[in-house]
Structures are given as structure tokens and as C-alpha cells.
PDB file of C-alpha atoms in Angstrom:
ATOM      1  CA  MET W 282     -66.399 -65.095-124.995  1.00 98.00           C
ATOM      2  CA  THR W 283     -65.573 -62.870-122.029  1.00 98.00           C
ATOM      3  CA  GLU W 284     -67.928 -59.951-121.423  1.00 98.00           C
ATOM      4  CA  PHE W 285     -66.672 -56.939-119.479  1.00 98.00           C
ATOM      5  CA  TYR W 286     -69.070 -54.512-117.802  1.00 98.00           C
ATOM      6  CA  LEU W 287     -67.261 -51.273-116.936  1.00 98.00           C
ATOM      7  CA  VAL W 288     -68.924 -48.947-114.419  1.00 98.00           C
ATOM      8  CA  ARG W 289     -67.557 -45.581-113.370  1.00 98.00           C
ATOM      9  CA  HIS W 290     -68.023 -44.926-109.653  1.00 98.00           C
ATOM     10  CA  GLY W 291     -70.929 -42.881-108.332  1.00 98.00           C
ATOM     11  CA  GLU W 292     -70.810 -39.103-108.108  1.00 98.00           C
ATOM     12  CA  THR W 293     -68.592 -37.872-105.255  1.00 98.00           C
ATOM     13  CA  GLU W 294     -68.538 -34.621-103.321  1.00 98.00           C
ATOM     14  CA  ILE W 295     -65.464 -33.616-105.330  1.00 97.00           C
ATOM     15  CA  ASN W 296     -67.329 -34.343-108.585  1.00 97.00           C
ATOM     16  CA  GLN W 297     -70.261 -32.308-107.339  1.00 97.00           C
ATOM     17  CA  ARG W 298     -67.984 -29.296-106.742  1.00 97.00           C
ATOM     18  CA  GLY W 299     -66.606 -29.556-110.277  1.00 96.00           C
ATOM     19  CA  GLU W 300     -63.073 -30.290-109.098  1.00 97.00           C
ATOM     20  CA  ILE W 301     -60.545 -32.654-110.657  1.00 95.00           C
ATOM     21  CA  ASN W 302     -61.027 -35.980-108.862  1.00 95.00           C
ATOM     22  CA  GLY W 303     -57.715 -37.667-109.595  1.00 97.00           C
ATOM     23  CA  GLY W 304     -55.855 -40.433-107.853  1.00 97.00           C
ATOM     24  CA  LEU W 305     -54.459 -38.370-104.988  1.00 97.00           C
ATOM     25  CA  LEU W 306     -57.861 -37.516-103.502  1.00 96.00           C
ATOM     26  CA  ASP W 307     -61.040 -39.239-102.441  1.00 98.00           C
ATOM     27  CA  SER W 308     -64.372 -38.114-101.035  1.00 97.00           C
ATOM     28  CA  PRO W 309     -67.667 -39.823-100.146  1.00 98.00           C
ATOM     29  CA  LEU W 310     -70.383 -40.530-102.668  1.00 98.00           C
ATOM     30  CA  THR W 311     -73.178 -37.992-102.742  1.00 98.00           C
ATOM     31  CA  ALA W 312     -76.808 -39.037-102.361  1.00 98.00           C
ATOM     32  CA  LYS W 313     -76.999 -38.956-106.162  1.00 98.00           C
ATOM     33  CA  GLY W 314     -73.901 -41.141-106.386  1.00 98.00           C
ATOM     34  CA  ARG W 315     -75.276 -43.732-103.998  1.00 98.00           C
ATOM     35  CA  ALA W 316     -78.609 -43.770-105.803  1.00 97.00           C
ATOM     36  CA  GLY W 317     -76.788 -44.247-109.097  1.00 97.00           C
ATOM     37  CA  ALA W 318     -74.822 -47.196-107.733  1.00 98.00           C
ATOM     38  CA  LYS W 319     -78.018 -48.820-106.500  1.00 97.00           C
ATOM     39  CA  THR W 320     -79.631 -48.301-109.904  1.00 97.00           C
ATOM     40  CA  VAL W 321     -76.701 -50.007-111.633  1.00 98.00           C
ATOM     41  CA  GLY W 322     -76.990 -52.826-109.111  1.00 96.00           C
ATOM     42  CA  ARG W 323     -80.648 -53.354-109.963  1.00 96.00           C
ATOM     43  CA  ALA W 324     -79.946 -53.141-113.700  1.00 96.00           C
ATOM     44  CA  LEU W 325     -77.211 -55.800-113.475  1.00 96.00           C
ATOM     45  CA  ALA W 326     -78.869 -57.874-110.767  1.00 95.00           C
ATOM     46  CA  GLN W 327     -79.450 -60.917-112.983  1.00 94.00           C
ATOM     47  CA  GLN W 328     -75.937 -60.995-114.431  1.00 94.00           C
ATOM     48  CA  ARG W 329     -73.788 -63.778-112.948  1.00 95.00           C
ATOM     49  CA  PHE W 330     -70.289 -62.402-112.722  1.00 96.00           C
ATOM     50  CA  VAL W 331     -67.342 -64.775-112.631  1.00 96.00           C
ATOM     51  CA  GLN W 332     -65.131 -61.952-111.334  1.00 97.00           C
ATOM     52  CA  VAL W 333     -65.664 -58.504-109.797  1.00 98.00           C
ATOM     53  CA  LEU W 334     -62.760 -56.043-109.900  1.00 98.00           C
ATOM     54  CA  SER W 335     -62.547 -52.555-108.423  1.00 98.00           C
ATOM     55  CA  SER W 336     -60.093 -49.766-107.959  1.00 98.00           C
ATOM     56  CA  PRO W 337     -58.975 -49.720-104.305  1.00 98.00           C
ATOM     57  CA  LEU W 338     -60.064 -46.086-103.882  1.00 98.00           C
ATOM     58  CA  PRO W 339     -63.072 -45.883-101.526  1.00 98.00           C
ATOM     59  CA  ARG W 340     -65.361 -44.161-104.019  1.00 98.00           C
ATOM     60  CA  ALA W 341     -64.979 -47.097-106.403  1.00 98.00           C
ATOM     61  CA  MET W 342     -65.067 -49.797-103.731  1.00 98.00           C
ATOM     62  CA  THR W 343     -68.256 -48.360-102.229  1.00 98.00           C
ATOM     63  CA  THR W 344     -69.882 -48.294-105.668  1.00 98.00           C
ATOM     64  CA  ALA W 345     -68.801 -51.877-106.369  1.00 98.00           C
ATOM     65  CA  GLN W 346     -70.071 -53.086-103.004  1.00 97.00           C
ATOM     66  CA  MET W 347     -73.468 -51.529-103.650  1.00 97.00           C
ATOM     67  CA  ILE W 348     -73.704 -53.107-107.089  1.00 97.00           C
ATOM     68  CA  VAL W 349     -72.723 -56.548-105.782  1.00 96.00           C
ATOM     69  CA  ALA W 350     -75.154 -56.273-102.860  1.00 95.00           C
ATOM     70  CA  ALA W 351     -78.037 -56.019-105.337  1.00 94.00           C
ATOM     71  CA  ASN W 352     -76.908 -59.002-107.391  1.00 93.00           C
ATOM     72  CA  ALA W 353     -78.996 -62.158-107.425  1.00 87.00           C
ATOM     73  CA  ASP W 354     -75.762 -64.140-107.059  1.00 83.00           C
ATOM     74  CA  PRO W 355     -73.734 -61.985-104.631  1.00 80.00           C
ATOM     75  CA  TYR W 356     -71.094 -64.598-103.816  1.00 85.00           C
ATOM     76  CA  THR W 357     -68.415 -63.636-106.336  1.00 90.00           C
ATOM     77  CA  PRO W 358     -65.744 -61.983-104.185  1.00 92.00           C
ATOM     78  CA  LEU W 359     -64.922 -58.342-104.789  1.00 96.00           C
ATOM     79  CA  GLN W 360     -61.221 -57.954-105.615  1.00 97.00           C
ATOM     80  CA  ALA W 361     -59.262 -54.706-105.420  1.00 98.00           C
ATOM     81  CA  ALA W 362     -56.875 -54.195-108.345  1.00 98.00           C
ATOM     82  CA  ASN W 363     -54.186 -51.551-107.872  1.00 98.00           C
ATOM     83  CA  GLY W 364     -53.882 -51.167-111.638  1.00 98.00           C
ATOM     84  CA  LEU W 365     -57.344 -49.587-111.678  1.00 98.00           C
ATOM     85  CA  TRP W 366     -56.298 -46.689-109.406  1.00 98.00           C
ATOM     86  CA  GLU W 367     -57.280 -43.322-110.870  1.00 98.00           C
ATOM     87  CA  MET W 368     -54.647 -41.259-112.711  1.00 98.00           C
ATOM     88  CA  ARG W 369     -52.678 -39.134-110.267  1.00 98.00           C
ATOM     89  CA  LEU W 370     -52.690 -35.492-111.325  1.00 97.00           C
ATOM     90  CA  GLY W 371     -50.208 -34.007-108.892  1.00 97.00           C
ATOM     91  CA  ALA W 372     -50.650 -30.295-108.226  1.00 96.00           C
ATOM     92  CA  TRP W 373     -53.872 -30.208-110.248  1.00 96.00           C
ATOM     93  CA  ASP W 374     -55.718 -32.793-108.140  1.00 97.00           C
ATOM     94  CA  GLY W 375     -58.627 -31.152-106.337  1.00 95.00           C
ATOM     95  CA  LYS W 376     -58.635 -27.979-108.434  1.00 96.00           C
ATOM     96  CA  ARG W 377     -61.438 -26.832-110.665  1.00 95.00           C
ATOM     97  CA  PRO W 378     -60.268 -26.501-114.276  1.00 94.00           C
ATOM     98  CA  ASP W 379     -60.780 -22.737-114.082  1.00 93.00           C
ATOM     99  CA  GLN W 380     -58.348 -22.618-111.143  1.00 95.00           C
ATOM    100  CA  ILE W 381     -55.487 -23.928-113.299  1.00 93.00           C
ATOM    101  CA  GLU W 382     -53.724 -20.689-114.174  1.00 90.00           C
ATOM    102  CA  ASP W 383     -51.749 -22.169-117.069  1.00 91.00           C
ATOM    103  CA  GLY W 384     -54.362 -21.996-119.801  1.00 92.00           C
ATOM    104  CA  LEU W 385     -52.168 -23.709-122.373  1.00 94.00           C
ATOM    105  CA  GLY W 386     -51.389 -26.513-119.944  1.00 92.00           C
ATOM    106  CA  ARG W 387     -55.089 -26.975-119.267  1.00 93.00           C
ATOM    107  CA  GLU W 388     -55.809 -27.130-123.000  1.00 95.00           C
ATOM    108  CA  ILE W 389     -53.039 -29.684-123.533  1.00 96.00           C
ATOM    109  CA  TYR W 390     -54.253 -31.838-120.640  1.00 95.00           C
ATOM    110  CA  PHE W 391     -57.785 -32.021-122.041  1.00 95.00           C
ATOM    111  CA  HIS W 392     -56.935 -32.379-125.731  1.00 96.00           C
ATOM    112  CA  ARG W 393     -53.301 -33.350-126.428  1.00 97.00           C
ATOM    113  CA  PRO W 394     -52.249 -36.312-124.299  1.00 97.00           C
ATOM    114  CA  LEU W 395     -48.869 -36.909-125.891  1.00 98.00           C
ATOM    115  CA  GLU W 396     -47.815 -33.325-125.231  1.00 97.00           C
ATOM    116  CA  PHE W 397     -49.150 -33.544-121.681  1.00 97.00           C
ATOM    117  CA  ASP W 398     -47.054 -36.646-121.039  1.00 98.00           C
ATOM    118  CA  ALA W 399     -43.914 -35.052-122.459  1.00 97.00           C
ATOM    119  CA  ASP W 400     -44.137 -31.487-121.191  1.00 95.00           C
ATOM    120  CA  TYR W 401     -46.584 -31.109-118.304  1.00 95.00           C
ATOM    121  CA  ALA W 402     -46.859 -34.303-116.275  1.00 97.00           C
ATOM    122  CA  PRO W 403     -43.268 -34.085-114.968  1.00 95.00           C
ATOM    123  CA  VAL W 404     -43.670 -30.407-114.044  1.00 95.00           C
ATOM    124  CA  ILE W 405     -46.851 -30.780-111.973  1.00 96.00           C
ATOM    125  CA  GLY W 406     -45.968 -34.197-110.529  1.00 97.00           C
ATOM    126  CA  ALA W 407     -48.689 -35.989-112.472  1.00 98.00           C
ATOM    127  CA  GLU W 408     -48.797 -39.507-113.803  1.00 98.00           C
ATOM    128  CA  ARG W 409     -48.492 -39.797-117.562  1.00 98.00           C
ATOM    129  CA  TYR W 410     -51.356 -41.152-119.670  1.00 98.00           C
ATOM    130  CA  ALA W 411     -48.924 -43.732-121.048  1.00 98.00           C
ATOM    131  CA  GLU W 412     -48.100 -44.897-117.513  1.00 98.00           C
ATOM    132  CA  VAL W 413     -51.789 -45.382-116.796  1.00 98.00           C
ATOM    133  CA  GLU W 414     -52.153 -47.443-119.967  1.00 98.00           C
ATOM    134  CA  ARG W 415     -49.239 -49.696-119.000  1.00 98.00           C
ATOM    135  CA  ARG W 416     -50.750 -50.545-115.621  1.00 98.00           C
ATOM    136  CA  VAL W 417     -54.464 -50.743-116.441  1.00 98.00           C
ATOM    137  CA  VAL W 418     -54.496 -52.880-119.602  1.00 98.00           C
ATOM    138  CA  PRO W 419     -52.900 -55.941-117.893  1.00 98.00           C
ATOM    139  CA  VAL W 420     -55.708 -55.951-115.319  1.00 98.00           C
ATOM    140  CA  ILE W 421     -58.186 -56.698-118.099  1.00 98.00           C
ATOM    141  CA  THR W 422     -56.047 -59.025-120.201  1.00 98.00           C
ATOM    142  CA  THR W 423     -55.174 -61.055-117.105  1.00 98.00           C
ATOM    143  CA  ALA W 424     -58.848 -61.316-116.165  1.00 98.00           C
ATOM    144  CA  ALA W 425     -59.738 -62.407-119.711  1.00 98.00           C
ATOM    145  CA  ALA W 426     -57.030 -65.072-119.642  1.00 98.00           C
ATOM    146  CA  ALA W 427     -58.304 -66.391-116.308  1.00 97.00           C
ATOM    147  CA  HIS W 428     -61.914 -66.418-117.543  1.00 98.00           C
ATOM    148  CA  PRO W 429     -62.124 -67.243-121.276  1.00 97.00           C
ATOM    149  CA  SER W 430     -65.885 -67.156-120.878  1.00 97.00           C
ATOM    150  CA  GLY W 431     -68.220 -65.414-118.486  1.00 97.00           C
ATOM    151  CA  LYS W 432     -69.062 -61.912-117.344  1.00 97.00           C
ATOM    152  CA  ILE W 433     -66.713 -59.640-115.401  1.00 98.00           C
ATOM    153  CA  LEU W 434     -67.691 -56.450-113.585  1.00 98.00           C
ATOM    154  CA  VAL W 435     -65.058 -53.698-113.376  1.00 98.00           C
ATOM    155  CA  VAL W 436     -65.624 -50.558-111.276  1.00 98.00           C
ATOM    156  CA  ALA W 437     -63.142 -47.723-111.587  1.00 98.00           C
ATOM    157  CA  HIS W 438     -62.700 -44.113-112.722  1.00 98.00           C
ATOM    158  CA  GLY W 439     -63.232 -41.728-115.583  1.00 98.00           C
ATOM    159  CA  LEU W 440     -59.650 -41.228-116.760  1.00 98.00           C
ATOM    160  CA  VAL W 441     -58.698 -44.863-116.149  1.00 98.00           C
ATOM    161  CA  PHE W 442     -61.593 -46.042-118.293  1.00 98.00           C
ATOM    162  CA  GLN W 443     -60.883 -43.458-120.978  1.00 98.00           C
ATOM    163  CA  VAL W 444     -57.322 -44.751-121.290  1.00 98.00           C
ATOM    164  CA  LEU W 445     -58.390 -48.394-120.971  1.00 98.00           C
ATOM    165  CA  VAL W 446     -61.144 -48.411-123.584  1.00 98.00           C
ATOM    166  CA  ASN W 447     -58.990 -46.453-126.014  1.00 98.00           C
ATOM    167  CA  ALA W 448     -56.175 -49.000-125.658  1.00 98.00           C
ATOM    168  CA  LEU W 449     -58.366 -52.108-125.806  1.00 98.00           C
ATOM    169  CA  LEU W 450     -59.910 -50.899-129.050  1.00 98.00           C
ATOM    170  CA  GLY W 451     -56.456 -50.510-130.563  1.00 97.00           C
ATOM    171  CA  ARG W 452     -56.637 -46.728-130.870  1.00 97.00           C
ATOM    172  CA  PRO W 453     -53.442 -44.674-130.547  1.00 98.00           C
ATOM    173  CA  LEU W 454     -52.867 -42.841-127.291  1.00 97.00           C
ATOM    174  CA  ALA W 455     -53.011 -39.523-129.142  1.00 97.00           C
ATOM    175  CA  LEU W 456     -56.753 -40.079-129.784  1.00 97.00           C
ATOM    176  CA  LEU W 457     -57.871 -41.004-126.278  1.00 94.00           C
ATOM    177  CA  ARG W 458     -59.325 -37.546-125.551  1.00 95.00           C
ATOM    178  CA  SER W 459     -61.339 -37.510-128.783  1.00 94.00           C
ATOM    179  CA  LEU W 460     -64.263 -39.187-126.988  1.00 90.00           C
ATOM    180  CA  PRO W 461     -65.974 -37.677-123.925  1.00 92.00           C
ATOM    181  CA  ILE W 462     -65.175 -39.070-120.501  1.00 95.00           C
ATOM    182  CA  LEU W 463     -67.605 -41.677-119.156  1.00 97.00           C
ATOM    183  CA  GLN W 464     -70.276 -40.341-116.843  1.00 97.00           C
ATOM    184  CA  ASN W 465     -70.737 -41.516-113.262  1.00 98.00           C
ATOM    185  CA  THR W 466     -72.614 -44.827-112.859  1.00 98.00           C
ATOM    186  CA  THR W 467     -73.019 -45.546-116.537  1.00 98.00           C
ATOM    187  CA  VAL W 468     -72.269 -48.937-118.067  1.00 98.00           C
ATOM    188  CA  THR W 469     -69.835 -49.647-120.893  1.00 98.00           C
ATOM    189  CA  LYS W 470     -69.610 -53.159-122.315  1.00 98.00           C
ATOM    190  CA  LEU W 471     -66.777 -54.813-124.230  1.00 98.00           C
ATOM    191  CA  ASN W 472     -66.462 -58.413-125.421  1.00 98.00           C
ATOM    192  CA  THR W 473     -63.380 -60.435-126.302  1.00 98.00           C
ATOM    193  CA  SER W 474     -62.943 -63.946-127.605  1.00 98.00           C
ATOM    194  CA  ASP W 475     -59.166 -64.109-127.205  1.00 97.00           C
ATOM    195  CA  GLY W 476     -58.182 -61.504-124.584  1.00 96.00           C
ATOM    196  CA  LYS W 477     -56.361 -59.496-127.256  1.00 96.00           C
ATOM    197  CA  HIS W 478     -59.025 -58.113-129.559  1.00 98.00           C
ATOM    198  CA  PHE W 479     -61.974 -56.296-128.007  1.00 98.00           C
ATOM    199  CA  GLU W 480     -65.323 -55.250-129.438  1.00 98.00           C
ATOM    200  CA  LEU W 481     -67.221 -52.291-128.021  1.00 98.00           C
ATOM    201  CA  ILE W 482     -70.867 -53.343-127.555  1.00 98.00           C
ATOM    202  CA  TYR W 483     -72.048 -50.070-126.029  1.00 97.00           C
ATOM    203  CA  ARG W 484     -70.507 -47.096-124.278  1.00 97.00           C
ATOM    204  CA  ASP W 485     -71.561 -44.776-121.455  1.00 97.00           C
ATOM    205  CA  ARG W 486     -75.084 -46.193-121.290  1.00 96.00           C
ATOM    206  CA  PRO W 487     -77.403 -45.248-118.429  1.00 95.00           C
ATOM    207  CA  PRO W 488     -78.226 -48.418-116.527  1.00 91.00           C
ATOM    208  CA  LEU W 489     -80.861 -50.563-118.233  1.00 76.00           C
ATOM    209  CA  ILE W 490     -82.281 -53.935-117.363  1.00 54.00           C
ATOM    210  CA  GLU W 491     -80.118 -56.504-119.194  1.00 49.00           C
ATOM    211  CA  LYS W 492     -81.889 -59.205-121.179  1.00 45.00           C
TER     212      LYS W 492
END
């Protein structure tokens, strides 16, 4: 059994301003974000991870480093995985939702992913949800194949995890926006016994001490 612990990065200055924090931008963690990362680190301190993966973006790497620093067995190397990079949102990156003048486009982005991929992503220079799925799922299936047992920590982003969890649970892409986006520095856990079928153990949980 391979156990995956997914942690969204800590709150950033862009998050704090209510702006879209896609893959074309980065900003430092806020004090709240750093505190959240430390809390996750303490909550997962007794877990012995056989692999630690992070998006290369600094907000995720900083969060991962803080979690690993608190671990009782901090010797598992932290590996950057390009497939975990946040979804690039082109002209919308860095804007608040209310600054997107195209109200229909905004509605489609938040609720109708297939239409966004077909009609809006090419226009605004954004990555498609389907493209994110194709690059992020192999990160997890490859890790599961390399470690048929053990615990793996994965630190990345809200949209990446929304696409990833939806795909690993076998849900169609059209439904990925039916669940709310994961909050900063919460923990989501999935298990797999074969690297193909995944079971959701819990989702978007505030950090708790693991038993």
C-alpha cells in the first residue's frame, strides 16, 4: 500500500490579495502561510516518508522544506517535479476574479472546464485543464510504481491538486470543479495498492497529529 499525503502550499501574498495565483506568478509566503507550513510539519513529524515531491515554484518548495525540517526523519531528499507546476492562466494570472471583464468567461473557468479548455484557454494564453491532467497524473503513478509501499509527501497547488485528485478517483474532467479547491496547508490523503486505483481517505483536512 502506498499512502500519499497531499499538501497545498502556505498562503502567499498573492493569495492574501485575493488574486489568481497561477503558474506564471509567485510571491513569498505570508506569516500565516509560514505558520501553516510549520503546523503541517509538526502534524506529520512522525511520518516516515519514502519520497518527498514538490512543485518547483518557490511557494511550494518553501512549504515543503518547512514540513521536512520538522520531520523526525528529515533525511528523505526533497525532489522537484515539473509535472506539479501550477496551471498557467495566461492573461488572467495575477488578476482578482472581479477584474476579469468577461463575466461569461469567468463563469466558465470556475464551473465548466471542458468549455474553458475548448473556447477560452487558447484566447487568453492559458493552459488547458486536460493538459494539466496529462502532466500531473504520471508524477503520482510513477512514484507509486517506485514505492509499492510507504508514505509519500506531495506539496503543490490548488488547481493542480483539484485536477489530480479528480483524475486519480476516476472522475470525468467535466466534474473537477464540482468540489471546492483545497485550502492552503491542509492535508489530503489517498491510498493505492496498485498505482492505478486510488482511495480517498480524507480531503482538505486541517493538520492533525497522525496516529
